[in-house]
Short mmCIF file of N, CA and C in Angstrom, two decimals:
data_model
loop_
_atom_site.label_atom_id
_atom_site.label_comp_id
_atom_site.label_asym_id
_atom_site.label_seq_id
_atom_site.Cartn_x
_atom_site.Cartn_y
_atom_site.Cartn_z
N ILE A 28 73.98 100.44 156.14
CA ILE A 28 72.57 100.05 156.29
C ILE A 28 72.55 98.52 156.41
N GLU A 29 71.93 98.02 157.44
CA GLU A 29 71.72 96.64 157.65
C GLU A 29 70.25 96.28 157.49
N PHE A 30 69.92 95.20 156.86
CA PHE A 30 68.54 94.75 156.66
C PHE A 30 68.52 93.31 156.75
N ASN A 31 67.91 92.76 157.71
CA ASN A 31 67.81 91.26 157.87
C ASN A 31 66.41 90.84 157.96
N ILE A 32 66.04 89.70 157.34
CA ILE A 32 64.77 89.09 157.39
C ILE A 32 64.83 87.67 157.83
N SER A 33 63.95 87.35 158.72
CA SER A 33 63.96 85.85 159.09
C SER A 33 62.47 85.52 159.14
N TYR A 34 62.21 84.25 158.88
CA TYR A 34 60.84 83.80 159.03
C TYR A 34 60.77 82.28 159.20
N LYS A 35 59.68 81.94 159.85
CA LYS A 35 59.41 80.52 159.99
C LYS A 35 57.91 80.37 159.79
N LYS A 36 57.53 79.52 158.81
CA LYS A 36 56.18 79.49 158.53
C LYS A 36 55.45 78.73 159.76
N HIS A 37 54.33 79.32 160.14
CA HIS A 37 53.57 78.85 161.21
C HIS A 37 52.55 77.85 160.59
N ASP A 38 52.86 76.49 160.81
CA ASP A 38 52.07 75.44 160.29
C ASP A 38 50.95 75.19 161.30
N GLU A 39 49.78 74.73 160.73
CA GLU A 39 48.62 74.37 161.58
C GLU A 39 49.03 73.41 162.65
N GLY A 40 48.61 73.64 163.87
CA GLY A 40 48.98 72.81 165.03
C GLY A 40 50.25 73.19 165.73
N ASP A 41 51.12 73.94 165.05
CA ASP A 41 52.36 74.42 165.83
C ASP A 41 52.01 75.24 166.92
N ASP A 42 52.81 75.25 167.95
CA ASP A 42 52.81 76.16 169.08
C ASP A 42 53.24 77.61 168.62
N ILE A 43 52.54 78.65 168.87
CA ILE A 43 52.90 79.96 168.41
C ILE A 43 54.26 80.38 169.09
N GLU A 44 54.51 80.00 170.34
CA GLU A 44 55.58 80.34 171.03
C GLU A 44 56.87 79.80 170.42
N GLU A 45 56.66 78.47 170.02
CA GLU A 45 57.85 77.79 169.45
C GLU A 45 58.16 78.45 167.99
N THR A 46 57.01 78.68 167.36
CA THR A 46 57.18 79.30 166.07
C THR A 46 58.00 80.62 166.11
N TYR A 47 57.58 81.41 167.12
CA TYR A 47 58.28 82.69 167.41
C TYR A 47 59.72 82.54 167.76
N HIS A 48 60.01 81.47 168.61
CA HIS A 48 61.46 81.15 168.96
C HIS A 48 62.22 80.78 167.79
N HIS A 49 61.68 80.05 166.87
CA HIS A 49 62.40 79.67 165.66
C HIS A 49 62.61 80.84 164.74
N ALA A 50 61.68 81.69 164.54
CA ALA A 50 61.92 82.81 163.84
C ALA A 50 63.00 83.80 164.44
N LYS A 51 62.96 83.88 165.71
CA LYS A 51 63.98 84.70 166.44
C LYS A 51 65.38 84.04 166.26
N LEU A 52 65.45 82.66 166.25
CA LEU A 52 66.80 82.04 166.05
C LEU A 52 67.17 82.42 164.52
N ALA A 53 66.43 82.34 163.67
CA ALA A 53 66.66 82.60 162.29
C ALA A 53 67.24 84.18 162.17
N LEU A 54 66.54 85.03 162.93
CA LEU A 54 67.02 86.44 162.89
C LEU A 54 68.45 86.59 163.52
N THR A 55 68.63 85.87 164.60
CA THR A 55 69.85 85.87 165.32
C THR A 55 70.97 85.46 164.28
N TYR A 56 70.65 84.38 163.59
CA TYR A 56 71.64 83.83 162.57
C TYR A 56 71.77 84.95 161.45
N ALA A 57 70.73 85.41 161.01
CA ALA A 57 70.81 86.44 159.88
C ALA A 57 71.66 87.61 160.29
N LYS A 58 71.62 88.06 161.52
CA LYS A 58 72.42 89.18 161.95
C LYS A 58 73.90 88.95 161.99
N THR A 59 74.25 87.57 162.06
CA THR A 59 75.66 87.22 162.05
C THR A 59 76.29 87.15 160.62
N ARG A 60 75.41 87.22 159.69
CA ARG A 60 75.88 87.09 158.23
C ARG A 60 75.90 88.46 157.47
N ASP A 61 75.71 88.31 156.25
CA ASP A 61 75.76 89.66 155.52
C ASP A 61 74.78 90.61 156.01
N SER A 62 75.10 91.94 155.56
CA SER A 62 74.17 92.99 155.97
C SER A 62 72.75 92.84 155.36
N LEU A 63 72.69 92.18 154.33
CA LEU A 63 71.39 92.06 153.67
C LEU A 63 71.06 90.52 153.60
N ALA A 64 70.71 89.90 154.77
CA ALA A 64 70.50 88.50 154.82
C ALA A 64 68.96 88.10 154.94
N VAL A 65 68.55 87.19 154.25
CA VAL A 65 67.27 86.58 154.44
C VAL A 65 67.45 85.12 154.83
N VAL A 66 66.86 84.74 155.97
CA VAL A 66 67.09 83.41 156.52
C VAL A 66 65.72 82.74 156.88
N THR A 67 65.54 81.60 156.41
CA THR A 67 64.40 80.73 156.83
C THR A 67 64.82 79.84 157.84
N TYR A 68 64.02 79.66 158.94
CA TYR A 68 64.35 78.72 160.07
C TYR A 68 64.53 77.25 159.47
N ASP A 69 65.58 76.73 159.95
CA ASP A 69 65.91 75.27 159.61
C ASP A 69 66.37 74.71 161.00
N GLU A 70 66.19 73.46 161.22
CA GLU A 70 66.55 72.86 162.48
C GLU A 70 68.04 72.91 162.72
N ARG A 71 68.81 72.99 161.65
CA ARG A 71 70.30 73.08 161.77
C ARG A 71 70.79 74.33 162.44
N LEU A 72 69.90 75.36 162.34
CA LEU A 72 70.37 76.66 162.84
C LEU A 72 70.60 76.55 164.38
N GLU A 73 69.85 75.94 165.06
CA GLU A 73 69.97 75.78 166.58
C GLU A 73 71.45 75.09 166.80
N HIS A 74 71.85 74.17 166.05
CA HIS A 74 73.10 73.43 166.20
C HIS A 74 74.23 74.42 165.79
N ILE A 75 74.07 75.16 164.72
CA ILE A 75 74.96 76.09 164.25
C ILE A 75 75.25 77.19 165.33
N LEU A 76 74.21 77.76 165.77
CA LEU A 76 74.33 78.83 166.74
C LEU A 76 74.93 78.38 168.15
N LYS A 77 74.59 77.15 168.42
CA LYS A 77 75.17 76.56 169.66
C LYS A 77 76.67 76.31 169.52
N GLU A 78 77.15 75.79 168.34
CA GLU A 78 78.56 75.57 168.14
C GLU A 78 79.24 76.96 168.11
N GLU A 79 78.68 77.97 167.47
CA GLU A 79 79.33 79.29 167.42
C GLU A 79 79.45 79.87 168.82
N SER A 80 78.44 79.65 169.65
CA SER A 80 78.43 80.22 170.96
C SER A 80 79.54 79.58 171.85
N ILE A 81 79.76 78.12 171.68
CA ILE A 81 80.72 77.42 172.45
C ILE A 81 82.09 77.92 171.84
N LEU A 82 82.32 78.10 170.61
CA LEU A 82 83.56 78.65 170.01
C LEU A 82 83.88 79.98 170.61
N ARG A 83 82.84 80.91 170.65
CA ARG A 83 83.10 82.23 171.17
C ARG A 83 83.52 82.22 172.60
N GLU A 84 82.96 81.39 173.46
CA GLU A 84 83.23 81.31 174.78
C GLU A 84 84.64 80.76 175.07
N ARG A 85 84.96 79.67 174.28
CA ARG A 85 86.33 79.04 174.39
C ARG A 85 87.38 80.05 173.89
N LEU A 86 87.02 80.82 172.80
CA LEU A 86 88.02 81.83 172.25
C LEU A 86 88.27 82.94 173.31
N GLU A 87 87.11 83.39 173.90
CA GLU A 87 87.37 84.43 174.86
C GLU A 87 88.21 83.88 176.04
N ARG A 88 87.94 82.70 176.52
CA ARG A 88 88.77 82.11 177.62
C ARG A 88 90.26 82.05 177.21
N ALA A 89 90.38 81.56 175.89
CA ALA A 89 91.91 81.35 175.40
C ALA A 89 92.60 82.62 175.38
N LEU A 90 91.87 83.74 175.02
CA LEU A 90 92.52 85.07 175.01
C LEU A 90 92.82 85.52 176.31
N SER A 91 91.98 85.34 177.29
CA SER A 91 92.18 85.81 178.60
C SER A 91 93.22 85.02 179.36
N GLU A 92 93.43 83.81 178.95
CA GLU A 92 94.30 82.90 179.56
C GLU A 92 95.72 82.76 178.78
N SER A 93 95.77 83.53 177.66
CA SER A 93 96.98 83.57 176.74
C SER A 93 97.30 82.05 176.24
N LYS A 94 96.35 81.52 175.75
CA LYS A 94 96.50 80.12 175.26
C LYS A 94 96.95 80.04 173.78
N PHE A 95 97.25 81.20 173.12
CA PHE A 95 97.61 81.11 171.68
C PHE A 95 99.12 80.94 171.68
N GLU A 96 99.58 80.31 170.70
CA GLU A 96 101.02 80.28 170.45
C GLU A 96 101.33 80.87 169.18
N VAL A 97 102.54 81.34 169.03
CA VAL A 97 102.99 82.05 167.76
C VAL A 97 104.08 81.07 167.20
N HIS A 98 103.89 80.76 166.01
CA HIS A 98 104.92 79.93 165.26
C HIS A 98 105.39 80.85 164.13
N TYR A 99 106.69 80.73 163.91
CA TYR A 99 107.34 81.62 162.92
C TYR A 99 107.74 80.72 161.63
N GLN A 100 107.38 81.27 160.55
CA GLN A 100 107.60 80.45 159.32
C GLN A 100 108.51 81.42 158.49
N PRO A 101 109.73 80.94 158.11
CA PRO A 101 110.60 81.76 157.27
C PRO A 101 110.06 81.85 155.88
N LYS A 102 110.28 82.95 155.24
CA LYS A 102 110.05 83.19 153.91
C LYS A 102 111.37 83.20 153.14
N VAL A 103 111.47 82.35 152.19
CA VAL A 103 112.84 82.13 151.55
C VAL A 103 112.68 82.59 150.15
N SER A 104 113.71 83.27 149.70
CA SER A 104 113.83 83.75 148.41
C SER A 104 114.10 82.53 147.39
N ALA A 105 113.33 82.52 146.37
CA ALA A 105 113.52 81.38 145.37
C ALA A 105 114.84 81.58 144.61
N VAL A 106 115.30 82.77 144.47
CA VAL A 106 116.48 83.10 143.82
C VAL A 106 117.71 82.83 144.69
N SER A 107 117.78 83.51 145.73
CA SER A 107 119.07 83.43 146.55
C SER A 107 119.00 82.36 147.64
N LYS A 108 117.81 81.71 147.86
CA LYS A 108 117.64 80.67 148.88
C LYS A 108 117.90 81.17 150.30
N ALA A 109 117.96 82.56 150.39
CA ALA A 109 118.10 83.23 151.72
C ALA A 109 116.80 83.49 152.37
N VAL A 110 116.73 83.41 153.68
CA VAL A 110 115.59 83.88 154.38
C VAL A 110 115.50 85.42 154.31
N VAL A 111 114.25 85.87 153.71
CA VAL A 111 114.14 87.31 153.54
C VAL A 111 113.18 87.95 154.53
N SER A 112 112.34 87.08 155.09
CA SER A 112 111.37 87.60 156.06
C SER A 112 110.91 86.38 156.87
N VAL A 113 110.10 86.77 157.90
CA VAL A 113 109.46 85.76 158.75
C VAL A 113 107.97 86.04 158.85
N GLU A 114 107.15 84.98 158.77
CA GLU A 114 105.77 85.11 158.89
C GLU A 114 105.36 84.61 160.31
N ALA A 115 104.56 85.35 161.02
CA ALA A 115 104.13 84.97 162.36
C ALA A 115 102.65 84.23 162.17
N LEU A 116 102.54 83.09 162.67
CA LEU A 116 101.24 82.29 162.56
C LEU A 116 100.67 82.03 163.94
N ALA A 117 99.49 82.44 164.13
CA ALA A 117 98.83 82.12 165.42
C ALA A 117 98.30 80.70 165.45
N ARG A 118 98.54 79.96 166.51
CA ARG A 118 98.08 78.60 166.71
C ARG A 118 97.26 78.58 168.06
N TRP A 119 96.29 77.67 168.02
CA TRP A 119 95.38 77.60 169.30
C TRP A 119 94.99 76.17 169.40
N HIS A 120 95.36 75.59 170.59
CA HIS A 120 94.94 74.20 170.98
C HIS A 120 93.89 74.43 172.14
N ASP A 121 92.80 73.87 172.08
CA ASP A 121 91.73 74.00 173.07
C ASP A 121 91.55 72.59 173.65
N ASP A 122 91.44 72.47 174.94
CA ASP A 122 91.28 71.11 175.65
C ASP A 122 90.01 70.52 175.08
N LEU A 123 88.85 71.33 174.83
CA LEU A 123 87.60 70.67 174.37
C LEU A 123 87.57 70.53 172.96
N LEU A 124 88.02 71.54 172.15
CA LEU A 124 87.85 71.54 170.73
C LEU A 124 89.13 70.90 169.95
N GLY A 125 90.18 70.76 170.63
CA GLY A 125 91.46 70.22 170.02
C GLY A 125 92.17 71.37 169.25
N ASP A 126 92.89 71.06 168.21
CA ASP A 126 93.58 72.07 167.50
C ASP A 126 92.49 72.86 166.61
N VAL A 127 92.50 74.14 166.79
CA VAL A 127 91.44 74.94 166.12
C VAL A 127 92.12 75.71 164.95
N SER A 128 91.54 75.47 163.73
CA SER A 128 92.19 76.12 162.55
C SER A 128 92.07 77.67 162.61
N PRO A 129 93.13 78.29 162.17
CA PRO A 129 92.93 79.80 162.07
C PRO A 129 91.78 80.31 161.25
N ILE A 130 91.42 79.40 160.28
CA ILE A 130 90.29 79.77 159.49
C ILE A 130 89.02 80.05 160.30
N ILE A 131 89.01 79.22 161.40
CA ILE A 131 87.72 79.22 162.31
C ILE A 131 87.72 80.44 163.16
N PHE A 132 88.98 80.81 163.78
CA PHE A 132 89.05 81.94 164.63
C PHE A 132 89.71 83.06 163.92
#
């Protein structure tokens, strides 16, 4: 079950359409978070959502163009000092974003 709440206080003199737009942005943000999210509109949300949109577009392009690299990291036994396995690490360099941390993608 998912339950998300967003709101933007409608201040006296605010345009109702803009207030609705801000509440909708907050809901969009809430839906990308936990299944039980309550989000209040904040001007930073527009910036966050724009950055996430750019990252998603660049990531989809990188996948379709095979822009990821695999780097292998040996795992060495502390006792025998022998390589016991290898860990595969995904790396992505984007022309616009630069080196993108795996934590981000």
